[in-house]
Short mmCIF file of C-alpha atoms and ligand atoms in Angstrom, two decimals:
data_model
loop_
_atom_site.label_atom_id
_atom_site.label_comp_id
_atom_site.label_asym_id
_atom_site.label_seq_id
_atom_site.Cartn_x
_atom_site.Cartn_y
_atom_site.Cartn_z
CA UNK F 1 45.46 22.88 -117.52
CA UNK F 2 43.75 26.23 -116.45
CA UNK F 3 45.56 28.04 -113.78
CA UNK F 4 43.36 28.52 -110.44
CA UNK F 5 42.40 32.26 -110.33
CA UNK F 6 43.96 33.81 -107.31
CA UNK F 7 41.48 36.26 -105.33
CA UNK F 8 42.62 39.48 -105.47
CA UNK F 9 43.73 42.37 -102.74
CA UNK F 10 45.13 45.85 -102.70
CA UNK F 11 46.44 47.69 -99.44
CA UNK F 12 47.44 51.33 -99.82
CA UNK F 13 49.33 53.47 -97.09
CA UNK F 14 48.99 57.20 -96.85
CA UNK F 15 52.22 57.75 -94.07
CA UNK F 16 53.13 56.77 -90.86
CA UNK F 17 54.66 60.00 -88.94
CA UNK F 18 52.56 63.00 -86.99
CA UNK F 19 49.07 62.91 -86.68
CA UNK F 20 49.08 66.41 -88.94
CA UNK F 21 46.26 69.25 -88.63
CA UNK F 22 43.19 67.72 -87.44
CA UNK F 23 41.18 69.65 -90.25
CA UNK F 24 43.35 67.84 -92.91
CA UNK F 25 42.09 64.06 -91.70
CA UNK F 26 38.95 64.41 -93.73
CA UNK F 27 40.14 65.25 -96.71
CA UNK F 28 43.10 62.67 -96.23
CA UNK F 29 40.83 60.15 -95.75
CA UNK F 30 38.75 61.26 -98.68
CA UNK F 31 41.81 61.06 -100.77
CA UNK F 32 42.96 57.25 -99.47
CA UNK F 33 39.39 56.40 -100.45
CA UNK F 34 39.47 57.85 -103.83
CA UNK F 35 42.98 55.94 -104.47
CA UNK F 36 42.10 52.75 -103.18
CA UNK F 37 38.50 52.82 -105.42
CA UNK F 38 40.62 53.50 -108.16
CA UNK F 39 43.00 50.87 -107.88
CA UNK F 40 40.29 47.99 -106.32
CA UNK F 41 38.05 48.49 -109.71
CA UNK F 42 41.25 47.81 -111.74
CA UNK F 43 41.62 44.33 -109.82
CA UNK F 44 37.62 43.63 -110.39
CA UNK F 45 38.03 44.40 -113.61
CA UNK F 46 41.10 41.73 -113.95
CA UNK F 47 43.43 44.35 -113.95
CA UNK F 48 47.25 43.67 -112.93
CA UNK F 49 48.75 43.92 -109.94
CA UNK F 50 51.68 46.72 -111.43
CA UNK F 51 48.20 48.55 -113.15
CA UNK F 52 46.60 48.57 -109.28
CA UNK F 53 49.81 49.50 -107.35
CA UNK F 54 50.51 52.31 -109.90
CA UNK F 55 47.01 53.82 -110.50
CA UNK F 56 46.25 54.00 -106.67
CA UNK F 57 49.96 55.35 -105.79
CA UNK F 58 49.71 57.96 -108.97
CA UNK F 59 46.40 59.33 -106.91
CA UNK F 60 48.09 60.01 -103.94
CA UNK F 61 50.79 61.84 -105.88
CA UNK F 62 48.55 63.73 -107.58
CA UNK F 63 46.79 64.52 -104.02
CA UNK F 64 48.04 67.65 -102.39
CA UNK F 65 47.91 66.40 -98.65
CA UNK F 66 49.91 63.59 -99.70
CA UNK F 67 54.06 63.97 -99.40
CA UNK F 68 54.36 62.50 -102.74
CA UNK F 69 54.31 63.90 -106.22
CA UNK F 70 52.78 67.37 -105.89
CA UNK F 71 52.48 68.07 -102.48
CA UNK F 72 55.89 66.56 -101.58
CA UNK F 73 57.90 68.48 -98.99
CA UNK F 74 60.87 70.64 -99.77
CA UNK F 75 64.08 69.91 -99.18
CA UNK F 76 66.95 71.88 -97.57
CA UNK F 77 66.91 74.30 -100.07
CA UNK F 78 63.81 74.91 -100.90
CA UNK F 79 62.56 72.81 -104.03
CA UNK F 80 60.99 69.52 -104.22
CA UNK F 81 63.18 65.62 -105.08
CA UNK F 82 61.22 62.63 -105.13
CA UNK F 83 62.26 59.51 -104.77
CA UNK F 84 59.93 56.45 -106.16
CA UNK F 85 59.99 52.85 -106.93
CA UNK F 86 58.45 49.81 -108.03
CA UNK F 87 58.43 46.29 -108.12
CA UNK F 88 56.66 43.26 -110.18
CA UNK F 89 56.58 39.51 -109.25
CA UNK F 90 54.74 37.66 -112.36
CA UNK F 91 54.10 33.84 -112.61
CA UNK F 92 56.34 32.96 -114.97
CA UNK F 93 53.25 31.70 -117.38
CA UNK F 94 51.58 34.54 -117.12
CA UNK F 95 55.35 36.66 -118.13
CA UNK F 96 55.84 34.51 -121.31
CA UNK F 97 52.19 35.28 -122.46
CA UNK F 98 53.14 39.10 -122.11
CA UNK F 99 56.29 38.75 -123.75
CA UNK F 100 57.97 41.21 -120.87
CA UNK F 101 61.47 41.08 -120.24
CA UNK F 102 62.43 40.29 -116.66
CA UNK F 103 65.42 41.22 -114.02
CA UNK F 104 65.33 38.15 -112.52
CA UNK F 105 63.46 34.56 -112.16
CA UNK F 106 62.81 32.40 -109.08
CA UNK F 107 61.66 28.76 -110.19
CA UNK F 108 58.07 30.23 -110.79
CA UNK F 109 58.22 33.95 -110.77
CA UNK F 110 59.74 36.32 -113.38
CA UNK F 111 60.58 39.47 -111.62
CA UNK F 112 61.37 43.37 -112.31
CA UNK F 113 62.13 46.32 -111.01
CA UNK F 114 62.23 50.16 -111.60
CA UNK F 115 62.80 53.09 -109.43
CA UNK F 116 64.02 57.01 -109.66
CA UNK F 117 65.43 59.06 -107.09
CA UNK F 118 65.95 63.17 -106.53
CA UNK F 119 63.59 63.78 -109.83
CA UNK F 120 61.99 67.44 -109.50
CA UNK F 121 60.31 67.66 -112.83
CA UNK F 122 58.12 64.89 -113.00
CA UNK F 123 54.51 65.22 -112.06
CA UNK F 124 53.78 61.43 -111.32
CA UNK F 125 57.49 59.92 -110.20
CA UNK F 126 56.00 56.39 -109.94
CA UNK F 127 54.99 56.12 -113.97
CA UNK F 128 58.50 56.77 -114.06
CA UNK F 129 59.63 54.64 -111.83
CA UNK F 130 57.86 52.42 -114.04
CA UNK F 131 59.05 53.41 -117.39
CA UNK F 132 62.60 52.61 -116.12
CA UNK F 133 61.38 48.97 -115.24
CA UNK F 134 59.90 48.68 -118.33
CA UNK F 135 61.84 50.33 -120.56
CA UNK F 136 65.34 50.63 -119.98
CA UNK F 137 67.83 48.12 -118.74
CA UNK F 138 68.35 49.62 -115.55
CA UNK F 139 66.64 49.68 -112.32
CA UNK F 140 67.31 52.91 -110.59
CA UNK F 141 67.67 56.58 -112.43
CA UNK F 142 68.31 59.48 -110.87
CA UNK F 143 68.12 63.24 -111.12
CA UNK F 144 68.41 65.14 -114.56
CA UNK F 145 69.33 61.86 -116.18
CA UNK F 146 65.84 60.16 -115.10
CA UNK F 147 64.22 63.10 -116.28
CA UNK F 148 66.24 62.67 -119.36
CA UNK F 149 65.16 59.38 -120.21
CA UNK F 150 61.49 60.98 -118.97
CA UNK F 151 61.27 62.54 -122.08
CA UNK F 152 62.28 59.79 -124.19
CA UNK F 153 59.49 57.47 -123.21
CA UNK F 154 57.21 60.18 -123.19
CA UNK F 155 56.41 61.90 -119.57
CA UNK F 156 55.88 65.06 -120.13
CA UNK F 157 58.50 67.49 -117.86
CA UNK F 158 56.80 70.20 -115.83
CA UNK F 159 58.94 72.86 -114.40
CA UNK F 160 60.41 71.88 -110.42
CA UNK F 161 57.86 75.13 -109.29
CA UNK F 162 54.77 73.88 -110.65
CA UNK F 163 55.35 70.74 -108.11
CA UNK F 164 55.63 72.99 -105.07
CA UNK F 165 52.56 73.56 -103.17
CA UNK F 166 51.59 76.70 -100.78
CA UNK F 167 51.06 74.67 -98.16
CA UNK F 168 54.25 73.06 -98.53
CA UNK F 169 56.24 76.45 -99.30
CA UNK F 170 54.96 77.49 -95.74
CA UNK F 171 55.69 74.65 -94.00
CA UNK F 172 59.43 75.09 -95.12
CA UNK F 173 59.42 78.46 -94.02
CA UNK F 174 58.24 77.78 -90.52
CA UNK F 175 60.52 74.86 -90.21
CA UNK F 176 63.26 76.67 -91.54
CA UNK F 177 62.44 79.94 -89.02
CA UNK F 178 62.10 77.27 -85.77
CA UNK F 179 65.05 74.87 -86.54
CA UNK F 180 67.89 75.98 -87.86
CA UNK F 181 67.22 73.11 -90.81
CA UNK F 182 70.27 74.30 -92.93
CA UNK F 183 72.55 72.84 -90.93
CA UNK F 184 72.64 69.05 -90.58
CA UNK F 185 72.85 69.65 -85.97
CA UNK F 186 70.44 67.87 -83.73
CA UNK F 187 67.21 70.24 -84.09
CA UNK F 188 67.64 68.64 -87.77
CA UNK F 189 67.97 65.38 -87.06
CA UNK F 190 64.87 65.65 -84.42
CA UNK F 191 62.94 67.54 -87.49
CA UNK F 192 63.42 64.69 -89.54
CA UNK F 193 61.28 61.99 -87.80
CA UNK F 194 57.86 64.41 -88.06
CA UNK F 195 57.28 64.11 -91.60
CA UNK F 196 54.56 61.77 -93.00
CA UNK F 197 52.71 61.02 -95.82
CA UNK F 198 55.14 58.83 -98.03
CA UNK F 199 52.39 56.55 -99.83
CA UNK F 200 52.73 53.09 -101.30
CA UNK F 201 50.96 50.27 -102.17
CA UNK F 202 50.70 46.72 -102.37
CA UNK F 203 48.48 44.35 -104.57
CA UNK F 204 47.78 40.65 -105.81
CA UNK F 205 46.00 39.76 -108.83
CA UNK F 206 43.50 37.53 -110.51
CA UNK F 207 46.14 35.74 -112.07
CA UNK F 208 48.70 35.79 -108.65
CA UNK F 209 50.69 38.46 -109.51
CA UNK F 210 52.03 40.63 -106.92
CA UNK F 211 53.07 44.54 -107.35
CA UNK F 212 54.53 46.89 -104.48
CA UNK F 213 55.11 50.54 -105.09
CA UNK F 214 56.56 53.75 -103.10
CA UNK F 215 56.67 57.11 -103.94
CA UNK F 216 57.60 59.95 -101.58
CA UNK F 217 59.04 63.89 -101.25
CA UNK F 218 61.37 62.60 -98.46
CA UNK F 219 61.59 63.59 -95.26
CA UNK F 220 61.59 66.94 -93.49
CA UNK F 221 65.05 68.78 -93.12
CA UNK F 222 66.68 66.31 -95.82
CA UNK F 223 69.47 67.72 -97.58
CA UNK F 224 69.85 68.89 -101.39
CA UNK F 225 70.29 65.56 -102.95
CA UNK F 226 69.61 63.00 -100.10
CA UNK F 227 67.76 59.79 -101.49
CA UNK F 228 66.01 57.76 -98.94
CA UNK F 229 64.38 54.20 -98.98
CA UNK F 230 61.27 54.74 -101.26
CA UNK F 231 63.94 54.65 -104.16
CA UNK F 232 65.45 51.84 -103.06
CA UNK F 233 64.05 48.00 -103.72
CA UNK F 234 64.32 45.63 -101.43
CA UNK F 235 64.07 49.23 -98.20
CA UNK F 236 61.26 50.88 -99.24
CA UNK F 237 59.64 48.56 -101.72
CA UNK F 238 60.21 44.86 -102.63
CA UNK F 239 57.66 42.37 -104.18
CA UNK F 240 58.86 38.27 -104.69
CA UNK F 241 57.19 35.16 -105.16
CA UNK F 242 56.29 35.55 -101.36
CA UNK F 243 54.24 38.69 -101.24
CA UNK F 244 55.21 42.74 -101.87
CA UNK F 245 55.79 45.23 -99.03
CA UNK F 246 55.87 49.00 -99.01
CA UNK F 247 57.32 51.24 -96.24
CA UNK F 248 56.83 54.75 -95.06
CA UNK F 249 58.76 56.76 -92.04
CA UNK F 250 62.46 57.32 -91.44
CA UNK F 251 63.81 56.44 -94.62
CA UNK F 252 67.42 56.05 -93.14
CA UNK F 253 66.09 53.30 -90.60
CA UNK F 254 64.33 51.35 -93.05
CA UNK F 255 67.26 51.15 -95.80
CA UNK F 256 69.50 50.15 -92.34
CA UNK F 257 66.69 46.98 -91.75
CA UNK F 258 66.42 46.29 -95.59
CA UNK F 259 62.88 46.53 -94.39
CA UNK F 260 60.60 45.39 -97.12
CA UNK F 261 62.79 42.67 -98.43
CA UNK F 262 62.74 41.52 -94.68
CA UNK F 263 59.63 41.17 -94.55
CA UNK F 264 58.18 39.49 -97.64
CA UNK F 265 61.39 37.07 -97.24
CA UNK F 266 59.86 36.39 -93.68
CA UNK F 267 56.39 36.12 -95.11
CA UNK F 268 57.81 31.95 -95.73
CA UNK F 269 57.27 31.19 -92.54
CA UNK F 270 54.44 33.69 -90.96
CA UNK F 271 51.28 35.85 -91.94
CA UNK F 272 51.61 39.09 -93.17
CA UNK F 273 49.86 40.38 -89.87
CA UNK F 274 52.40 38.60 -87.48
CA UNK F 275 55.36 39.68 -90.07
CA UNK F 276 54.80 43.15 -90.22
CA UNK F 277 54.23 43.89 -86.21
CA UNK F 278 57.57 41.52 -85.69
CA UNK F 279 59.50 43.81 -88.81
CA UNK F 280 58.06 47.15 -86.83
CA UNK F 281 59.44 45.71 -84.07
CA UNK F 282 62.75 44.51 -84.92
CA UNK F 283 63.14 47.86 -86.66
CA UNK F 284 62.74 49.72 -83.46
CA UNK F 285 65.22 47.25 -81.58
CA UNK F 286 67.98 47.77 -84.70
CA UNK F 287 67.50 51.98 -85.24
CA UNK F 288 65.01 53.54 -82.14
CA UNK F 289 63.39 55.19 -85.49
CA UNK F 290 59.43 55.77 -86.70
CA UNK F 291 58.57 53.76 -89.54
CA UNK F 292 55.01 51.72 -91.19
CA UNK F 293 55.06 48.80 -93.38
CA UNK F 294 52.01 47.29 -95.08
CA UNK F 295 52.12 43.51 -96.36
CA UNK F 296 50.20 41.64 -98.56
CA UNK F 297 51.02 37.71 -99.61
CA UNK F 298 50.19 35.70 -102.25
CA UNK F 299 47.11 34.46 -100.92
CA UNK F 300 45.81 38.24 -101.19
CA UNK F 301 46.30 38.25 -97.13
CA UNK F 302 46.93 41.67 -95.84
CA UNK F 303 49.25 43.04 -92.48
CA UNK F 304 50.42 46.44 -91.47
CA UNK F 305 52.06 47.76 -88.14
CA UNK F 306 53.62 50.85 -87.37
CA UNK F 307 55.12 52.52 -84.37
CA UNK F 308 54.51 56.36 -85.06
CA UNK F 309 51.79 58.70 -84.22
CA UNK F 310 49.46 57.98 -86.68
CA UNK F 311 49.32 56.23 -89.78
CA UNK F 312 46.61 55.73 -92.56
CA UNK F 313 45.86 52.45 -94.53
CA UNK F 314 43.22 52.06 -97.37
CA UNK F 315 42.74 47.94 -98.74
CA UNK F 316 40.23 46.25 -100.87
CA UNK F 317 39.64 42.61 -101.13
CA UNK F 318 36.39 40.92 -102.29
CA UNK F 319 35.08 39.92 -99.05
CA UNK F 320 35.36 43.17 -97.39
CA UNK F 321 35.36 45.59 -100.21
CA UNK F 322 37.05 48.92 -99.61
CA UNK F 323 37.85 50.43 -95.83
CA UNK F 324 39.92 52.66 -94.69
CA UNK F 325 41.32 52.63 -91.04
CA UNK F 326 43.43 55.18 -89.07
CA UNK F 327 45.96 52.47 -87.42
CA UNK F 328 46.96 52.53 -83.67
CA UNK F 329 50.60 52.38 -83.25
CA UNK F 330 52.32 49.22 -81.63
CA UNK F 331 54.54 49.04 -78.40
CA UNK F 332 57.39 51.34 -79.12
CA UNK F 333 59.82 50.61 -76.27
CA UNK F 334 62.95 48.95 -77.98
CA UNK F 335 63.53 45.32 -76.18
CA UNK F 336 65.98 44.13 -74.13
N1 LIG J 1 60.39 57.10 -96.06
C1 LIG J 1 60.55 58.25 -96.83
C2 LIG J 1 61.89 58.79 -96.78
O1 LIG J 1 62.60 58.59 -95.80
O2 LIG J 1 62.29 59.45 -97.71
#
């Protein structure tokens, strides 16, 4: 019997943090658009899910506004260490036909993962994020080894400088002159929650697969060789049978709240809409921190929330086509 074709959907996040330089919002939102177009004609064309997730999130690294890939922020010391990650729910009759191997299985789903974390020489962290899923027998690389294996599959190294920006050179400078950054004291820790532009995606497919990837430079202030939750499945990324999530804002909140593998869990029971606000929200109650999700379940049914300044969402689906939306902030007083 012919399997019902799914309709598909693709949400992409630019950030959740400051509302940065007026005079960059344009161009930001020129560079969502671009990276949701790209990923939206993959779907039409009955693309996968993964092919979607990774072509729109490889845009926004490639974008210099974007804290991802080149553009990323610097860390303590002055050089750039992305973090990145993927994740790939198939049905499992759509797996066999591939032949792909698989982490893991739920009755129906086959599912992988892949992620690196502190890489400085890569140009596009989530391809390798997605080499590791797909090609090794691990799920999470890191540093010189990932960059190791980079090589062996083919991604081409670049040297760490070619990955730092001007803008993002400066921006260390002047955060470095006004905080005291080196040292891991409370102006640090403040610095910390006014990053944004971690960017992520989540997609379903023609044939109801679901993808969610992450990709970020970190956060502001971090330390020479912290990782935060865009590395990490099931924080910063997670995709199931359910739906696929991706997160942005203080990493060290959402690995605390699991926060992605919260939420699609959760999507059981709720829509993504009424899943993500209650995640945001639960967040804030658990950790006081910033953080965005977006949401998307296997009915191609989309939900984001956020509780910092500003945050920037792109999605596609064949009803409404492409929009992009700058997204108000919910309620950010922790409950009772
Ligand atoms: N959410 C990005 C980070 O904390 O690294």
């Amino acid at each position: 019997m012919a399997r019902a074709r799914n309709l598909p959907a693709l949400v992409a996040h630019g950030g959740a943090g400051n509302a940065g330089p007026g005079k960059e919002r344009p161009e930001r939102r020129r560079g969502m658009m671009a990276a949701i177009r790209l990923g939206a004609g993959i779907l039409r064309g009955n693309g996968s899910a993964l092919e979607a997730v990774v072509a729109t999130v490889a845009a926004l690294e490639d974008h210099p506004l974007f804290n991802a890939g080149y553009g990323s922020l610097l860390n303590s010391e002055g050089n750039v260490e992305m973090d990145a990650s993927v994740m790939y729910a198939e049905p499992v009759a759509v797996a066999a036909s591939s032949g792909k191997r698989a982490h893991t299985h739920t009755a129906d789903y086959s599912v992988s993962a892949g992620a690196v974390a502190a890489v400085s020489r890569v140009r596009n962290p989530i391809m390798l994020a997605r080499a590791v899923m797909e090609h090794s027998p691990h799920i999470l690389m890191a540093g010189p080894g990932a960059e190791s294996f980079a090589r062996k599959v083919g991604i081409r190294l670049v040297r760490p400088e070619e990955m730092v920006t001007e803008r993002a050179r400066e921006r260390w400078r002047a955060r470095k002159q006004q905080a005291g950054m080196l040292e891991a004291g409370a102006a640090a820790r403040a610095a910390m929650g006014h990053g944004h532009g971690t960017v992520g995606a989540v997609a379903v497919d023609v044939n109801g697969a679901i993808a969610a990837a992450t990709s970020t430079g970190g956060v502001p202030g971090k330390l020479f060789g912290r990782v935060g939750d865009s590395a990490l499945i099931g924080a910063g990324t997670f995709a199931h049978a359910f739906g696929a999530a991706s997160a942005t804002g203080q990493g060290e909140a959402i690995i605390l709240t699991a926060l992605c593998r919260e939420a699609v869990l959760a999507l059981a029971d709720a829509t993504p809409q009424a899943v993500a606000r209650e995640a945001i929200r639960e967040m804030i109650d658990a950790t006081g921190a910033e953080a965005g999700l977006i949401l998307i379940d296997g009915r191609g049914r989309i939900g984001y929330a956020h509780n910092a300044a500003s945050m920037q969402v792109a999605r596609y689906d064949p009803a409404g086509g492409v929009q992009h939306l700058w997204l108000a902030p919910i309620a950010t007083a922790r409950r009772p």
